[in-house]
Coordinates of C-alpha atoms in Angstrom, one line a residue:
Chain H
G1 CA 117.2 115.4 76.9
A2 CA 117.4 114.9 80.7
V3 CA 116.9 118.1 82.7
V4 CA 117.6 116.4 86.0
S5 CA 120.7 114.3 86.6
Q6 CA 120.8 111.8 89.5
H7 CA 123.9 109.9 90.6
P8 CA 124.7 107.1 91.3
S9 CA 122.2 105.0 89.4
R10 CA 122.8 101.9 91.5
V11 CA 124.4 101.2 94.8
I12 CA 125.0 97.9 96.5
C13 CA 126.5 98.1 100.0
K14 CA 126.6 96.4 103.4
S15 CA 124.2 97.0 106.2
G16 CA 125.3 100.0 108.4
T17 CA 126.8 101.9 105.5
S18 CA 125.8 105.5 104.8
V19 CA 124.9 106.3 101.2
K20 CA 124.8 109.7 99.5
I21 CA 122.7 110.3 96.4
E22 CA 123.1 113.5 94.3
C23 CA 120.4 115.2 92.3
R24 CA 121.4 118.0 90.0
S25 CA 119.4 120.3 87.8
L26 CA 121.0 120.8 84.4
D27 CA 120.9 124.3 82.8
F28 CA 118.3 125.7 85.2
Q29 CA 118.1 126.7 88.8
A30 CA 115.8 124.6 91.0
T31 CA 114.9 126.2 94.3
T32 CA 112.7 123.2 95.1
M33 CA 113.5 119.6 94.6
F34 CA 111.6 116.5 95.9
W35 CA 112.8 113.1 97.0
Y36 CA 110.6 110.0 96.5
R37 CA 110.9 106.3 97.3
Q38 CA 109.3 103.6 95.3
F39 CA 109.0 99.9 96.3
P40 CA 108.4 97.2 93.7
K41 CA 104.9 97.3 92.2
Q42 CA 104.0 100.4 94.2
S43 CA 103.6 104.0 93.3
L44 CA 105.9 106.9 94.3
M45 CA 105.9 108.0 97.9
L46 CA 107.1 111.5 98.6
M47 CA 109.7 111.5 101.3
A48 CA 110.6 115.2 101.6
T49 CA 110.6 118.6 99.9
S50 CA 114.1 120.1 99.6
N51 CA 114.3 123.9 99.5
E52 CA 117.6 125.7 98.6
G53 CA 119.0 127.4 101.7
S54 CA 116.6 126.0 104.2
K55 CA 115.7 122.9 106.0
A56 CA 113.9 120.1 104.2
T57 CA 110.3 119.4 104.9
Y58 CA 109.7 115.8 105.6
E59 CA 106.5 113.8 105.1
Q60 CA 104.8 112.1 108.0
G61 CA 106.6 108.9 109.0
V62 CA 109.9 109.8 107.3
E63 CA 112.8 109.9 109.8
K64 CA 114.7 113.1 109.2
D65 CA 117.7 111.8 111.1
K66 CA 117.9 108.8 108.9
F67 CA 117.4 110.5 105.6
L68 CA 119.5 113.6 105.6
I69 CA 118.8 116.1 102.9
N70 CA 121.0 119.0 101.9
H71 CA 120.1 121.6 99.3
A72 CA 123.2 123.8 99.4
S73 CA 123.0 125.3 96.0
L74 CA 120.4 126.1 93.3
T75 CA 121.4 123.1 91.2
L76 CA 122.2 120.4 93.8
S77 CA 120.3 118.5 96.4
T78 CA 121.7 115.4 98.2
L79 CA 120.0 112.6 100.1
T80 CA 122.1 110.7 102.5
V81 CA 120.7 107.4 103.9
T82 CA 122.5 107.0 107.2
S83 CA 123.3 103.6 108.6
A84 CA 121.3 101.8 105.9
H85 CA 119.6 98.5 106.6
P86 CA 118.0 96.0 104.2
E87 CA 114.6 97.5 104.7
D88 CA 115.9 100.7 103.2
S89 CA 116.5 99.0 99.9
S90 CA 114.4 100.7 97.4
F91 CA 114.3 102.9 94.2
Y92 CA 115.0 106.5 95.2
I93 CA 114.0 109.2 92.8
C94 CA 114.5 113.0 92.9
S95 CA 112.6 115.6 90.9
A96 CA 112.8 119.3 90.3
L97 CA 110.4 122.0 89.5
L98 CA 111.2 123.7 86.2
G99 CA 110.1 127.3 86.4
P100 CA 109.1 130.0 86.1
W101 CA 105.4 129.0 85.7
G102 CA 102.1 130.7 85.3
G103 CA 100.6 130.2 88.7
F104 CA 99.3 126.7 88.4
G105 CA 101.1 123.6 89.7
Q106 CA 104.4 123.2 87.9
P107 CA 105.2 119.8 86.3
Q108 CA 108.0 118.0 88.1
H109 CA 110.8 116.5 86.1
F110 CA 112.4 113.4 87.4
G111 CA 116.0 112.1 87.6
D112 CA 116.8 108.6 86.5
G113 CA 116.6 107.2 90.0
T114 CA 119.0 105.4 92.2
R115 CA 118.4 101.7 93.0
L116 CA 119.7 101.0 96.5
S117 CA 120.4 97.5 97.6
I118 CA 121.5 96.9 101.2
L119 CA 122.9 93.5 101.9
Chain U
Q1 CA 93.3 112.7 103.0
K2 CA 94.0 113.4 99.4
E3 CA 93.6 110.3 97.2
V4 CA 94.2 109.6 93.6
E5 CA 92.6 106.4 92.4
Q6 CA 93.5 104.4 89.3
N7 CA 91.5 101.2 89.8
S8 CA 91.3 99.8 86.3
G9 CA 94.0 97.6 85.0
P10 CA 96.2 96.0 83.9
L11 CA 95.1 97.0 80.4
S12 CA 95.9 95.2 77.2
V13 CA 95.1 96.5 73.8
P14 CA 96.1 95.5 70.3
E15 CA 98.5 97.6 68.3
G16 CA 96.7 100.5 66.6
A17 CA 93.9 100.6 69.0
I18 CA 92.9 103.4 71.4
A19 CA 93.9 103.0 75.0
S20 CA 91.8 104.7 77.6
L21 CA 93.3 105.3 81.1
N22 CA 91.2 106.7 83.8
C23 CA 91.9 108.4 87.1
T24 CA 89.7 109.9 89.9
Y25 CA 90.7 112.2 92.7
S26 CA 89.1 113.1 96.0
D27 CA 90.2 116.7 96.7
R28 CA 87.9 119.2 94.9
G29 CA 90.5 121.9 95.4
S30 CA 92.9 120.1 93.0
Q31 CA 94.2 122.4 90.4
S32 CA 96.7 120.7 88.3
F33 CA 96.7 117.2 86.8
F34 CA 99.6 115.2 85.3
W35 CA 100.1 112.0 83.5
Y36 CA 103.5 110.3 83.7
R37 CA 104.8 107.2 81.9
Q38 CA 107.1 104.9 83.7
Y39 CA 108.9 102.0 82.0
S40 CA 109.9 99.1 84.2
G41 CA 113.0 99.9 86.2
K42 CA 113.0 103.6 85.1
S43 CA 111.9 106.9 86.6
P44 CA 108.6 108.6 85.5
E45 CA 108.5 110.7 82.4
L46 CA 106.0 113.6 82.0
I47 CA 103.5 112.9 79.2
M48 CA 100.8 115.5 79.6
F49 CA 99.5 118.1 82.0
I50 CA 96.1 119.8 82.1
Y51 CA 94.6 122.5 84.2
S52 CA 91.2 123.4 82.6
N53 CA 88.1 121.3 82.0
G54 CA 88.0 119.8 78.5
D55 CA 90.5 118.1 76.2
K56 CA 94.1 118.8 75.6
E57 CA 95.8 117.1 72.7
D58 CA 99.5 116.4 72.1
G59 CA 100.3 114.1 69.2
R60 CA 98.7 110.7 69.9
F61 CA 97.9 111.7 73.5
T62 CA 94.8 113.4 74.7
A63 CA 94.2 114.4 78.3
Q64 CA 90.6 114.9 79.4
L65 CA 89.6 116.7 82.6
N66 CA 86.2 116.9 84.2
K67 CA 86.4 118.8 87.5
A68 CA 82.7 118.4 88.3
S69 CA 83.0 114.6 88.2
Q70 CA 86.6 114.7 89.6
Y71 CA 88.2 112.6 86.9
V72 CA 91.0 112.9 84.5
S73 CA 91.7 110.5 81.7
L74 CA 94.4 109.9 79.1
L75 CA 93.7 108.6 75.6
I76 CA 96.4 107.1 73.5
R77 CA 95.5 106.8 69.9
D78 CA 97.2 104.4 67.5
S79 CA 98.8 102.5 70.4
Q80 CA 102.3 101.1 69.8
P81 CA 104.2 98.4 71.6
S82 CA 106.5 101.1 72.8
D83 CA 103.6 102.6 74.7
S84 CA 103.7 99.5 77.0
A85 CA 104.4 100.9 80.4
T86 CA 102.8 102.0 83.7
Y87 CA 101.0 105.2 83.5
L88 CA 100.8 107.3 86.7
C89 CA 98.2 109.9 87.3
A90 CA 99.3 112.8 89.6
V91 CA 97.4 115.7 91.1
T92 CA 98.4 118.8 93.0
T93 CA 96.2 121.3 94.9
E94 CA 99.0 123.8 95.1
S95 CA 100.8 126.1 92.8
G96 CA 104.4 127.2 92.3
A97 CA 107.1 126.1 94.7
N98 CA 104.6 124.1 96.8
S99 CA 103.5 121.9 94.1
K100 CA 103.6 118.6 95.9
L101 CA 102.2 115.7 93.8
T102 CA 99.9 113.0 95.0
F103 CA 100.3 109.9 92.7
G104 CA 97.9 107.1 91.9
K105 CA 99.1 103.6 92.0
G106 CA 99.4 103.5 88.2
I107 CA 97.8 101.5 85.4
T108 CA 100.0 99.0 83.5
L109 CA 99.3 99.1 79.8
S110 CA 100.4 96.3 77.4
V111 CA 100.1 96.9 73.7
R112 CA 100.0 93.6 71.8
P113 CA 101.8 93.6 68.4

């Protein structure tokens, strides 16, 4: 079953609206979560790394003031797209590291994604 | 810049055949290698991960890693129509909480009944 829950699954809203997306780890504590964006026919692009209790680390070219990330607890990270415009329409996906692990890179487990459409 | 290449595709195989998906990576420091399956309109689902040179088998799936040649592949035996999806290769050079993934563009597999 799913270990990462993402909500909502789909959002359609008007330009200028702010949209909040939630990512929850189920039955485990996720100190690190990741936020990705995927445009049609393209691969996943990492937007930011979300660490519980600290500021998110954004990838180059991602506006931190536009994509606000909050990781206030060990089971919840939120992404808020502020003042969304049509070019922000995309498939947003979160993931979490399922630990503990043996020292090598941990697999990431993905939420079901949120399809955001800005009119 | 770290790159993950999946240049072949789309790939079409008949039901029951072996599907072979290939991936190369540029960073020799890469440590961990993952294959994800993504159905259209859905999020990626972890299929396999491999850390050491050689083969790793899980049911109908086999991951193969060759660090000297910097490639990783995924074999799907007895392919089924339900295997039709996009397969994403992902690589990380880090461990633990810093395990950022670099994804390839994916290979679309179609299994013909």
